Amino acid sequence: MTTQTTTRGRVARWAACALVAVACLCVGSVPARADDTPVRIASATPTAPEPGTLMPGNEIWMSISIRYGLDGSGTDMLDTVEVRIMLSLGELGQHFQVEDCQAIADTFWSGSHPDFKSKASFSPISCVLKASYYREARHAFYSMDESGHLQLRAPMEYFQQMADSFEKGTITELSYYAPSMVNGHCNFETSYSVIDEPLVANAHHNGCVWQSRQGTVIPITDEPLLEGDADESFTTYKQGTVGAFTDLVAPVNPFTLPTPEPTTDPSTGVSAAASGDRSEPGRSSSTGLLIGIGAAIATLLLIGTAALIIALRRKH
């Protein structure tokens, strides 16, 4: 091997190393997309806000998605109903603050349950609330009778209460992707839908989407949104069970919490302790008797003292 060849080989290796180094620098210089910031989920009981008081001056759009899926993040692979609410600012140039998203989560996504898991995340353009429902808690979203007929719903009344809590809150989109069923149909006029689309293993895909920008009225009641007949995949693989609709186990709905009982009588302003004193007439009578006896003794002492002074003066 000649000296010239050796020199060329070294130069080639140096050039290759230089290219690798430049490539590393270039890769390192590309900014990575930052993940959304997680937001803490509170377990404390929330307080319902007054309508129109949250984030005044901001237009809030709510996009709601409900679908049936699998969650393998725990020790078991569980079938779930997944709810995702993305709140975004309708006006360009406006941005969420992390405190805004935290306040939203504290108010509307609080509470816990063994068959429920929730999380929230923040980005400058959105606040996202997510929830997964397991086992029997899924019956808040579907009912199935003995014949296998399915009805599917969402807690739209609660979601509308959420929207009404903002000064300018609007549900702009609702999508509901059903579990495996046949003979399906949407119960309200949709922007578009997918009905009885065949999948593998004799399963079928169904979905209904409502979008206000398409001129569609978004349902805001808890009436069933979709109906159909469960196929084999739903009962066998998705562990669907016969049962009626149940109440939502979580998050805690602040609008349904009972109002605390007042500690005072609102008509008189008298406290319970004062009313308790009035309810003991024997105690009041005894106190008055003692006061009367004390006053009589004091009077007798004064009279005796005056008589003693007069007697002493006459003696002198």
Coordinates of C-alpha atoms in Angstrom, one line a residue:
M1 CA 0.0 0.0 0.0
T2 CA 1.5 3.4 -1.0
T3 CA 1.8 6.4 1.2
Q4 CA -0.6 8.3 -1.1
T5 CA -3.2 5.5 -0.6
T6 CA -2.8 5.6 3.1
T7 CA -3.1 9.3 3.2
R8 CA -6.3 9.1 1.2
G9 CA -7.8 6.5 3.5
R10 CA -7.0 8.7 6.6
V11 CA -8.6 11.7 4.9
A12 CA -11.7 9.6 4.0
R13 CA -12.0 8.4 7.6
W14 CA -11.6 11.9 9.0
A15 CA -14.2 13.2 6.5
A16 CA -16.6 10.4 7.6
C17 CA -16.1 11.3 11.3
A18 CA -16.7 14.9 10.5
L19 CA -19.9 14.2 8.7
V20 CA -21.1 12.0 11.6
A21 CA -20.3 14.8 14.0
V22 CA -22.1 17.4 11.9
A23 CA -25.1 15.0 11.7
C24 CA -25.1 14.6 15.4
L25 CA -25.0 18.4 15.9
C26 CA -27.8 18.9 13.4
V27 CA -30.0 16.3 15.1
G28 CA -29.3 17.8 18.5
S29 CA -30.1 21.2 17.2
V30 CA -33.6 20.3 15.9
P31 CA -36.0 21.3 18.7
A32 CA -38.1 18.3 19.9
R33 CA -41.8 18.7 20.1
A34 CA -42.7 19.3 23.8
D35 CA -45.3 16.9 25.2
D36 CA -48.3 18.4 26.8
T37 CA -47.8 19.3 30.5
P38 CA -49.7 16.9 32.9
V39 CA -52.2 18.6 35.2
R40 CA -52.9 17.3 38.6
I41 CA -56.3 15.6 39.2
A42 CA -57.9 16.4 42.6
S43 CA -59.8 14.0 44.8
A44 CA -61.5 16.7 46.8
T45 CA -65.2 17.5 46.2
P46 CA -65.5 20.3 43.7
T47 CA -67.7 23.4 44.0
A48 CA -70.0 24.2 41.1
P49 CA -69.2 27.6 39.4
E50 CA -71.8 30.1 38.7
P51 CA -72.9 30.0 35.0
G52 CA -70.7 32.2 32.8
T53 CA -68.0 32.9 35.3
L54 CA -65.1 30.8 34.1
M55 CA -62.4 32.5 31.9
P56 CA -64.4 35.7 31.2
G57 CA -63.7 37.3 27.8
N58 CA -62.5 34.1 26.2
E59 CA -64.4 32.0 23.7
I60 CA -64.1 28.3 24.6
W61 CA -64.7 25.5 22.1
M62 CA -65.3 22.0 23.4
S63 CA -64.7 18.9 21.2
I64 CA -65.9 15.7 22.8
S65 CA -64.9 12.2 21.6
I66 CA -66.2 8.8 23.0
R67 CA -64.9 5.5 21.9
Y68 CA -64.6 1.9 23.1
G69 CA -61.1 0.5 23.4
L70 CA -58.5 -1.4 25.4
D71 CA -56.2 -0.2 28.2
G72 CA -53.1 -2.2 29.0
S73 CA -51.4 0.3 31.2
G74 CA -52.2 -1.7 34.3
T75 CA -51.6 -5.3 35.2
D76 CA -54.6 -6.4 33.1
M77 CA -55.8 -5.7 29.6
L78 CA -59.2 -4.1 30.2
D79 CA -61.9 -3.0 27.9
T80 CA -62.8 0.6 28.3
V81 CA -65.1 3.4 27.4
E82 CA -62.7 6.4 26.7
V83 CA -63.9 10.0 27.0
R84 CA -61.8 12.9 25.7
I85 CA -62.7 16.5 25.9
M86 CA -60.5 19.0 24.3
L87 CA -61.1 22.7 25.2
S88 CA -59.5 25.2 22.9
L89 CA -59.6 29.0 22.5
G90 CA -61.8 30.1 19.6
E91 CA -59.9 33.4 19.1
L92 CA -56.6 33.3 17.3
G93 CA -53.7 34.6 19.3
Q94 CA -55.2 33.7 22.7
H95 CA -53.4 31.1 24.8
F96 CA -54.3 28.9 27.8
Q97 CA -52.4 29.3 31.0
V98 CA -51.6 26.2 33.1
E99 CA -53.6 27.8 35.9
D100 CA -56.7 27.9 33.6
C101 CA -56.4 24.2 32.8
Q102 CA -55.8 23.3 36.5
A103 CA -58.9 25.2 37.5
I104 CA -60.9 23.4 34.8
A105 CA -59.7 20.0 36.0
D106 CA -60.3 20.8 39.7
T107 CA -63.8 21.8 38.9
F108 CA -65.0 19.2 36.4
W109 CA -62.6 16.3 36.5
S110 CA -62.3 15.7 40.2
G111 CA -63.0 12.5 42.0
S112 CA -61.9 8.8 41.8
H113 CA -63.4 5.3 41.6
P114 CA -61.9 1.8 41.3
D115 CA -63.4 1.5 37.8
F116 CA -62.4 4.9 36.6
K117 CA -59.1 6.6 35.7
S118 CA -58.7 10.2 34.7
K119 CA -55.9 12.6 33.6
A120 CA -55.6 16.1 32.2
S121 CA -52.9 17.9 30.2
F122 CA -52.1 21.5 29.2
S123 CA -50.7 23.1 26.1
P124 CA -50.8 26.7 25.1
I125 CA -53.6 26.0 22.6
S126 CA -55.7 23.5 24.5
C127 CA -56.7 21.9 27.8
V128 CA -57.5 18.2 27.4
L129 CA -59.5 16.1 29.9
K130 CA -59.4 12.3 29.5
A131 CA -61.2 9.5 31.3
S132 CA -61.3 5.7 31.1
Y133 CA -64.2 3.6 32.5
Y134 CA -63.8 -0.1 33.2
R135 CA -66.0 -3.1 34.0
E136 CA -69.5 -2.2 35.2
A137 CA -68.7 1.5 35.2
R138 CA -69.0 1.3 31.4
H139 CA -72.8 0.9 31.8
A140 CA -73.0 4.7 32.3
F141 CA -72.5 4.7 28.5
Y142 CA -74.3 1.6 27.2
S143 CA -77.3 -0.6 28.1
M144 CA -77.9 -4.1 26.7
D145 CA -81.0 -6.2 27.2
E146 CA -81.4 -10.0 27.1
S147 CA -81.9 -10.0 23.4
G148 CA -78.6 -8.2 22.8
H149 CA -80.1 -4.8 21.8
L150 CA -77.6 -2.0 22.6
Q151 CA -78.3 1.7 23.4
L152 CA -75.4 4.1 23.6
R153 CA -75.4 7.4 25.3
A154 CA -73.1 10.1 26.7
P155 CA -73.5 12.5 29.7
M156 CA -74.3 15.4 27.4
E157 CA -76.3 17.3 30.0
Y158 CA -73.2 17.5 32.3
F159 CA -71.0 18.5 29.4
Q160 CA -73.4 21.2 28.5
Q161 CA -73.3 22.5 32.1
M162 CA -69.5 22.6 31.7
A163 CA -69.9 24.7 28.6
D164 CA -72.4 27.0 30.2
S165 CA -69.9 27.7 33.1
F166 CA -67.7 29.6 30.7
E167 CA -68.7 33.1 29.7
K168 CA -68.5 32.0 26.0
G169 CA -68.5 28.2 26.0
T170 CA -69.8 26.1 23.1
I171 CA -69.7 22.4 22.3
T172 CA -68.6 22.5 18.7
E173 CA -68.1 18.7 18.0
L174 CA -69.2 15.4 19.3
S175 CA -68.1 12.0 18.0
Y176 CA -69.2 8.6 19.3
Y177 CA -67.5 5.4 18.0
A178 CA -69.6 2.5 19.0
P179 CA -68.5 -1.0 20.1
S180 CA -69.2 -3.9 17.7
M181 CA -72.8 -4.1 16.7
V182 CA -75.0 -4.6 13.6
N183 CA -78.2 -3.0 12.4
G184 CA -76.9 0.3 13.9
H185 CA -78.3 3.8 13.5
C186 CA -77.8 7.3 14.9
N187 CA -80.7 8.8 16.7
F188 CA -80.0 12.4 15.8
E189 CA -79.1 14.0 12.5
T190 CA -75.4 13.8 12.0
S191 CA -72.7 15.6 10.0
Y192 CA -71.5 12.1 8.9
S193 CA -71.6 8.6 10.1
V194 CA -70.2 5.1 9.6
I195 CA -72.7 2.3 10.0
D196 CA -72.2 -1.5 10.0
E197 CA -68.7 -1.3 8.5
P198 CA -67.3 -4.9 8.5
L199 CA -64.1 -5.5 10.4
V200 CA -62.1 -8.7 11.1
A201 CA -63.5 -11.5 13.2
N202 CA -67.1 -10.8 12.3
A203 CA -66.9 -7.4 14.1
H204 CA -68.4 -4.2 12.8
H205 CA -67.6 -0.5 13.1
N206 CA -70.1 2.2 13.8
G207 CA -69.7 5.9 14.4
C208 CA -71.7 9.1 14.5
V209 CA -70.2 12.6 14.3
W210 CA -71.9 15.9 15.0
Q211 CA -70.1 19.2 14.0
S212 CA -71.6 22.6 14.5
R213 CA -69.4 24.1 11.7
Q214 CA -71.3 21.8 9.3
G215 CA -74.6 23.3 10.5
T216 CA -75.5 20.2 12.6
V217 CA -77.3 20.6 15.9
I218 CA -75.2 18.8 18.6
P219 CA -77.3 16.7 21.0
I220 CA -77.2 18.0 24.6
T221 CA -79.5 15.5 26.3
D222 CA -78.7 12.1 27.9
E223 CA -81.0 10.3 25.4
P224 CA -79.3 7.4 23.5
L225 CA -77.2 8.6 20.6
L226 CA -76.8 5.3 18.8
E227 CA -78.7 2.0 18.8
G228 CA -78.1 -1.5 17.3
D229 CA -77.6 -5.2 18.1
A230 CA -74.5 -6.5 19.8
D231 CA -72.4 -8.8 17.6
E232 CA -70.4 -11.7 18.8
S233 CA -67.3 -9.6 19.1
F234 CA -68.9 -7.3 21.7
T235 CA -70.1 -10.0 24.0
T236 CA -67.1 -12.3 23.6
Y237 CA -64.1 -10.2 23.2
K238 CA -65.1 -6.8 24.6
Q239 CA -66.7 -8.4 27.7
G240 CA -70.0 -6.6 27.2
T241 CA -72.6 -7.5 29.8
V242 CA -76.4 -7.3 30.0
G243 CA -77.6 -4.4 32.1
A244 CA -79.4 -1.1 32.2
F245 CA -77.8 2.4 32.2
T246 CA -76.1 3.4 35.5
D247 CA -75.1 6.7 36.9
L248 CA -71.7 8.1 36.1
V249 CA -69.4 7.0 38.9
A250 CA -66.9 9.8 38.3
P251 CA -65.9 12.6 37.9
V252 CA -68.0 14.1 40.6
N253 CA -70.7 16.3 39.1
P254 CA -70.5 19.5 41.1
F255 CA -74.0 20.6 39.8
T256 CA -75.7 17.6 41.5
L257 CA -74.1 18.0 44.9
P258 CA -76.6 18.8 47.7
T259 CA -76.6 22.3 49.1
P260 CA -75.1 22.4 52.7
E261 CA -77.7 22.9 55.4
P262 CA -77.5 26.5 57.0
T263 CA -76.1 26.7 60.5
T264 CA -78.4 29.6 61.4
D265 CA -82.1 30.1 61.0
P266 CA -82.3 32.3 57.8
S267 CA -85.6 33.9 59.0
T268 CA -84.3 35.1 62.4
G269 CA -80.6 34.9 62.2
V270 CA -80.5 33.1 65.5
S271 CA -77.9 30.4 65.9
A272 CA -78.6 26.8 66.8
A273 CA -76.8 27.4 70.2
A274 CA -79.2 30.2 71.1
S275 CA -82.2 28.2 70.1
G276 CA -80.9 25.4 72.3
D277 CA -80.9 27.8 75.3
R278 CA -84.5 28.7 74.6
S279 CA -85.5 25.1 74.6
E280 CA -84.6 24.7 78.4
P281 CA -87.2 26.6 80.4
G282 CA -86.3 24.8 83.7
R283 CA -82.8 26.1 83.5
S284 CA -84.0 29.7 82.9
S285 CA -86.4 29.6 85.8
S286 CA -83.7 28.3 88.2
T287 CA -81.4 31.1 87.2
G288 CA -84.1 33.7 87.8
L289 CA -84.9 32.3 91.3
L290 CA -81.2 32.4 92.3
I291 CA -81.0 36.0 91.1
G292 CA -84.1 37.0 93.2
I293 CA -82.8 35.3 96.4
G294 CA -79.5 37.1 96.0
A295 CA -81.2 40.5 95.6
A296 CA -83.3 39.9 98.8
I297 CA -80.2 39.0 100.8
A298 CA -78.4 42.1 99.6
T299 CA -81.3 44.3 100.7
L300 CA -81.5 42.8 104.2
L301 CA -77.8 43.3 104.6
L302 CA -78.1 47.0 103.7
I303 CA -81.0 47.5 106.1
G304 CA -79.0 45.8 109.0
T305 CA -76.0 47.9 108.3
A306 CA -78.0 51.2 108.4
A307 CA -79.7 50.2 111.7
L308 CA -76.3 49.4 113.3
I309 CA -74.9 52.8 112.3
I310 CA -77.9 54.7 113.8
A311 CA -77.6 52.8 117.1
L312 CA -73.9 53.6 117.5
R313 CA -74.5 57.3 116.9
R314 CA -77.3 57.5 119.6
K315 CA -75.0 55.7 122.1
H316 CA -72.4 58.4 121.7

